[in-house]
């Protein structure tokens, strides 16, 4: 069982920057493809960004491409989401997820993931 703990959420203004972190309780962190998803009020959870286990290949949802950057530090069992130029429509609960041995292009799909964090709230005011 892998536990994922997100942090870094909060209330920010449009145009600000914010960095989310996700710490995983596993000694084989680099075996996991990792992703960020978000769920806004009254909406379904949606894919934000994903990163492979070792090669650091990543991809993004079109809505965040160019504004958000996903990264990971395997030595610290931690994944990050650097959010810049945030918009009110970025307001959501952000979840990190881990998928063991996942293929890269499957990381955009929820069912790929084995473990999920509890989420961290990000609120962007206009």
PDB file of C-alpha atoms in Angstrom:
ATOM      1  CA  UNK A   1       0.000   0.000   0.000  1.00  0.00           C
ATOM      2  CA  UNK A   2       1.374   3.401  -1.002  1.00  0.00           C
ATOM      3  CA  UNK A   3       0.251   6.543   0.752  1.00  0.00           C
ATOM      4  CA  UNK A   4       0.277   9.831  -1.136  1.00  0.00           C
ATOM      5  CA  UNK A   5       0.135  13.128   0.705  1.00  0.00           C
ATOM      6  CA  UNK A   6      -0.421  16.384  -1.152  1.00  0.00           C
ATOM      7  CA  UNK A   7       0.418  19.829   0.167  1.00  0.00           C
ATOM      8  CA  UNK A   8       0.839  23.382  -1.041  1.00  0.00           C
ATOM      9  CA  UNK A   9      -2.722  24.321  -1.862  1.00  0.00           C
ATOM     10  CA  UNK A  10      -4.289  27.578  -0.777  1.00  0.00           C
ATOM     11  CA  UNK A  11      -5.991  30.795  -1.796  1.00  0.00           C
ATOM     12  CA  UNK A  12      -4.207  32.852  -4.432  1.00  0.00           C
ATOM     13  CA  UNK A  13      -5.069  35.627  -6.834  1.00  0.00           C
ATOM     14  CA  UNK A  14      -5.309  35.296 -10.594  1.00  0.00           C
ATOM     15  CA  UNK A  15      -1.856  35.558 -12.140  1.00  0.00           C
ATOM     16  CA  UNK A  16      -0.071  34.243  -9.068  1.00  0.00           C
ATOM     17  CA  UNK A  17       2.098  31.141  -8.782  1.00  0.00           C
ATOM     18  CA  UNK A  18       1.742  28.133  -6.524  1.00  0.00           C
ATOM     19  CA  UNK A  19       3.643  24.872  -6.078  1.00  0.00           C
ATOM     20  CA  UNK A  20       1.963  21.655  -5.066  1.00  0.00           C
ATOM     21  CA  UNK A  21       3.880  18.709  -3.643  1.00  0.00           C
ATOM     22  CA  UNK A  22       3.032  15.031  -3.363  1.00  0.00           C
ATOM     23  CA  UNK A  23       5.079  12.749  -1.131  1.00  0.00           C
ATOM     24  CA  UNK A  24       4.849   8.996  -1.631  1.00  0.00           C
ATOM     25  CA  UNK A  25       5.504   6.327   1.010  1.00  0.00           C
ATOM     26  CA  UNK A  26       7.383   3.832  -1.129  1.00  0.00           C
ATOM     27  CA  UNK A  27      10.994   2.766  -1.657  1.00  0.00           C
ATOM     28  CA  UNK A  28      10.341   2.137  -5.325  1.00  0.00           C
ATOM     29  CA  UNK A  29       9.035   5.578  -6.254  1.00  0.00           C
ATOM     30  CA  UNK A  30      10.817   5.521  -9.595  1.00  0.00           C
ATOM     31  CA  UNK A  31       8.740   2.468 -10.598  1.00  0.00           C
ATOM     32  CA  UNK A  32       5.614   4.601 -10.542  1.00  0.00           C
ATOM     33  CA  UNK A  33       4.259   6.842 -13.223  1.00  0.00           C
ATOM     34  CA  UNK A  34       2.735   9.845 -11.479  1.00  0.00           C
ATOM     35  CA  UNK A  35      -0.058  12.211 -12.321  1.00  0.00           C
ATOM     36  CA  UNK A  36      -2.023  15.228 -11.171  1.00  0.00           C
ATOM     37  CA  UNK A  37      -5.771  15.412 -11.551  1.00  0.00           C
ATOM     38  CA  UNK A  38      -8.258  18.013 -10.371  1.00  0.00           C
ATOM     39  CA  UNK A  39     -11.922  18.260  -9.583  1.00  0.00           C
ATOM     40  CA  UNK A  40     -13.811  21.516  -9.601  1.00  0.00           C
ATOM     41  CA  UNK A  41     -17.174  21.929  -7.835  1.00  0.00           C
ATOM     42  CA  UNK A  42     -19.976  20.135  -9.675  1.00  0.00           C
ATOM     43  CA  UNK A  43     -17.570  18.803 -12.288  1.00  0.00           C
ATOM     44  CA  UNK A  44     -15.933  15.464 -12.953  1.00  0.00           C
ATOM     45  CA  UNK A  45     -12.326  14.892 -12.068  1.00  0.00           C
ATOM     46  CA  UNK A  46     -10.027  15.705 -14.965  1.00  0.00           C
ATOM     47  CA  UNK A  47      -6.437  15.041 -15.971  1.00  0.00           C
ATOM     48  CA  UNK A  48      -3.907  17.844 -15.456  1.00  0.00           C
ATOM     49  CA  UNK A  49      -0.388  16.473 -16.006  1.00  0.00           C
ATOM     50  CA  UNK A  50       1.648  13.288 -15.816  1.00  0.00           C
ATOM     51  CA  UNK A  51       5.283  12.255 -15.618  1.00  0.00           C
ATOM     52  CA  UNK A  52       7.008   8.937 -16.195  1.00  0.00           C
ATOM     53  CA  UNK A  53       8.958   7.097 -13.522  1.00  0.00           C
ATOM     54  CA  UNK A  54      12.566   7.447 -14.628  1.00  0.00           C
ATOM     55  CA  UNK A  55      12.888   9.341 -17.880  1.00  0.00           C
ATOM     56  CA  UNK A  56      10.907  12.382 -16.695  1.00  0.00           C
ATOM     57  CA  UNK A  57       8.881  12.484 -19.869  1.00  0.00           C
ATOM     58  CA  UNK A  58       5.741  14.499 -19.224  1.00  0.00           C
ATOM     59  CA  UNK A  59       2.570  15.726 -20.862  1.00  0.00           C
ATOM     60  CA  UNK A  60      -0.224  18.108 -19.997  1.00  0.00           C
ATOM     61  CA  UNK A  61      -3.847  18.880 -20.502  1.00  0.00           C
ATOM     62  CA  UNK A  62      -4.263  21.643 -23.103  1.00  0.00           C
ATOM     63  CA  UNK A  63      -5.851  23.907 -20.494  1.00  0.00           C
ATOM     64  CA  UNK A  64      -2.631  24.051 -18.449  1.00  0.00           C
ATOM     65  CA  UNK A  65       0.057  23.566 -21.119  1.00  0.00           C
ATOM     66  CA  UNK A  66       2.610  26.354 -20.895  1.00  0.00           C
ATOM     67  CA  UNK A  67       1.455  27.457 -17.418  1.00  0.00           C
ATOM     68  CA  UNK A  68       1.980  24.367 -15.246  1.00  0.00           C
ATOM     69  CA  UNK A  69       5.109  22.239 -14.918  1.00  0.00           C
ATOM     70  CA  UNK A  70       5.212  18.754 -13.478  1.00  0.00           C
ATOM     71  CA  UNK A  71       8.441  17.394 -12.026  1.00  0.00           C
ATOM     72  CA  UNK A  72       9.672  14.772  -9.605  1.00  0.00           C
ATOM     73  CA  UNK A  73      12.584  14.142  -7.294  1.00  0.00           C
ATOM     74  CA  UNK A  74      12.974  10.386  -6.957  1.00  0.00           C
ATOM     75  CA  UNK A  75      15.532  10.755  -4.167  1.00  0.00           C
ATOM     76  CA  UNK A  76      12.847  12.501  -2.086  1.00  0.00           C
ATOM     77  CA  UNK A  77       9.887  10.380  -3.238  1.00  0.00           C
ATOM     78  CA  UNK A  78       8.218  13.617  -4.200  1.00  0.00           C
ATOM     79  CA  UNK A  79       6.359  14.954  -7.203  1.00  0.00           C
ATOM     80  CA  UNK A  80       5.626  18.619  -7.824  1.00  0.00           C
ATOM     81  CA  UNK A  81       3.244  20.748  -9.804  1.00  0.00           C
ATOM     82  CA  UNK A  82       4.470  24.280 -10.383  1.00  0.00           C
ATOM     83  CA  UNK A  83       1.480  26.407 -11.261  1.00  0.00           C
ATOM     84  CA  UNK A  84       2.005  29.835 -12.817  1.00  0.00           C
ATOM     85  CA  UNK A  85      -0.357  32.438 -14.266  1.00  0.00           C
ATOM     86  CA  UNK A  86      -3.205  30.760 -12.429  1.00  0.00           C
ATOM     87  CA  UNK A  87      -6.776  31.533 -13.444  1.00  0.00           C
ATOM     88  CA  UNK A  88     -10.088  31.338 -11.559  1.00  0.00           C
ATOM     89  CA  UNK A  89     -10.952  28.276 -13.643  1.00  0.00           C
ATOM     90  CA  UNK A  90      -7.982  26.486 -12.047  1.00  0.00           C
ATOM     91  CA  UNK A  91      -9.936  26.432  -8.784  1.00  0.00           C
ATOM     92  CA  UNK A  92     -10.327  22.788  -7.768  1.00  0.00           C
ATOM     93  CA  UNK A  93      -9.210  20.052  -5.438  1.00  0.00           C
ATOM     94  CA  UNK A  94      -5.943  18.726  -6.824  1.00  0.00           C
ATOM     95  CA  UNK A  95      -5.117  15.045  -6.453  1.00  0.00           C
ATOM     96  CA  UNK A  96      -1.890  13.219  -7.041  1.00  0.00           C
ATOM     97  CA  UNK A  97      -1.916   9.632  -8.226  1.00  0.00           C
ATOM     98  CA  UNK A  98       0.595   6.802  -8.666  1.00  0.00           C
ATOM     99  CA  UNK A  99       0.510   3.952 -11.161  1.00  0.00           C
ATOM    100  CA  UNK A 100       2.959   1.055 -10.786  1.00  0.00           C
ATOM    101  CA  UNK A 101       4.780   0.195 -13.995  1.00  0.00           C
ATOM    102  CA  UNK A 102       2.415   2.334 -16.040  1.00  0.00           C
ATOM    103  CA  UNK A 103       3.055   2.894 -19.707  1.00  0.00           C
ATOM    104  CA  UNK A 104       3.669   6.533 -20.493  1.00  0.00           C
ATOM    105  CA  UNK A 105       0.672   7.226 -22.682  1.00  0.00           C
ATOM    106  CA  UNK A 106      -1.712   5.547 -20.256  1.00  0.00           C
ATOM    107  CA  UNK A 107      -0.934   8.158 -17.593  1.00  0.00           C
ATOM    108  CA  UNK A 108      -3.683  10.455 -18.817  1.00  0.00           C
ATOM    109  CA  UNK A 109      -6.354   7.947 -17.820  1.00  0.00           C
ATOM    110  CA  UNK A 110      -7.673   7.628 -14.253  1.00  0.00           C
ATOM    111  CA  UNK A 111      -7.971   3.855 -14.300  1.00  0.00           C
ATOM    112  CA  UNK A 112      -4.221   3.587 -14.878  1.00  0.00           C
ATOM    113  CA  UNK A 113      -3.522   4.646 -11.325  1.00  0.00           C
ATOM    114  CA  UNK A 114      -3.335   2.382  -8.305  1.00  0.00           C
ATOM    115  CA  UNK A 115      -3.114   4.957  -5.520  1.00  0.00           C
ATOM    116  CA  UNK A 116      -4.570   8.399  -4.891  1.00  0.00           C
ATOM    117  CA  UNK A 117      -3.967  11.131  -2.388  1.00  0.00           C
ATOM    118  CA  UNK A 118      -6.628  12.906  -0.365  1.00  0.00           C
ATOM    119  CA  UNK A 119      -6.348  16.101  -2.368  1.00  0.00           C
ATOM    120  CA  UNK A 120      -5.387  19.703  -1.698  1.00  0.00           C
ATOM    121  CA  UNK A 121      -7.664  22.665  -2.360  1.00  0.00           C
ATOM    122  CA  UNK A 122      -6.547  25.407  -4.725  1.00  0.00           C
ATOM    123  CA  UNK A 123      -8.719  28.491  -4.922  1.00  0.00           C
ATOM    124  CA  UNK A 124      -7.963  31.290  -7.368  1.00  0.00           C
ATOM    125  CA  UNK A 125      -9.715  34.601  -6.880  1.00  0.00           C
ATOM    126  CA  UNK A 126     -10.238  37.047  -9.740  1.00  0.00           C
TER     127      UNK A 126
END
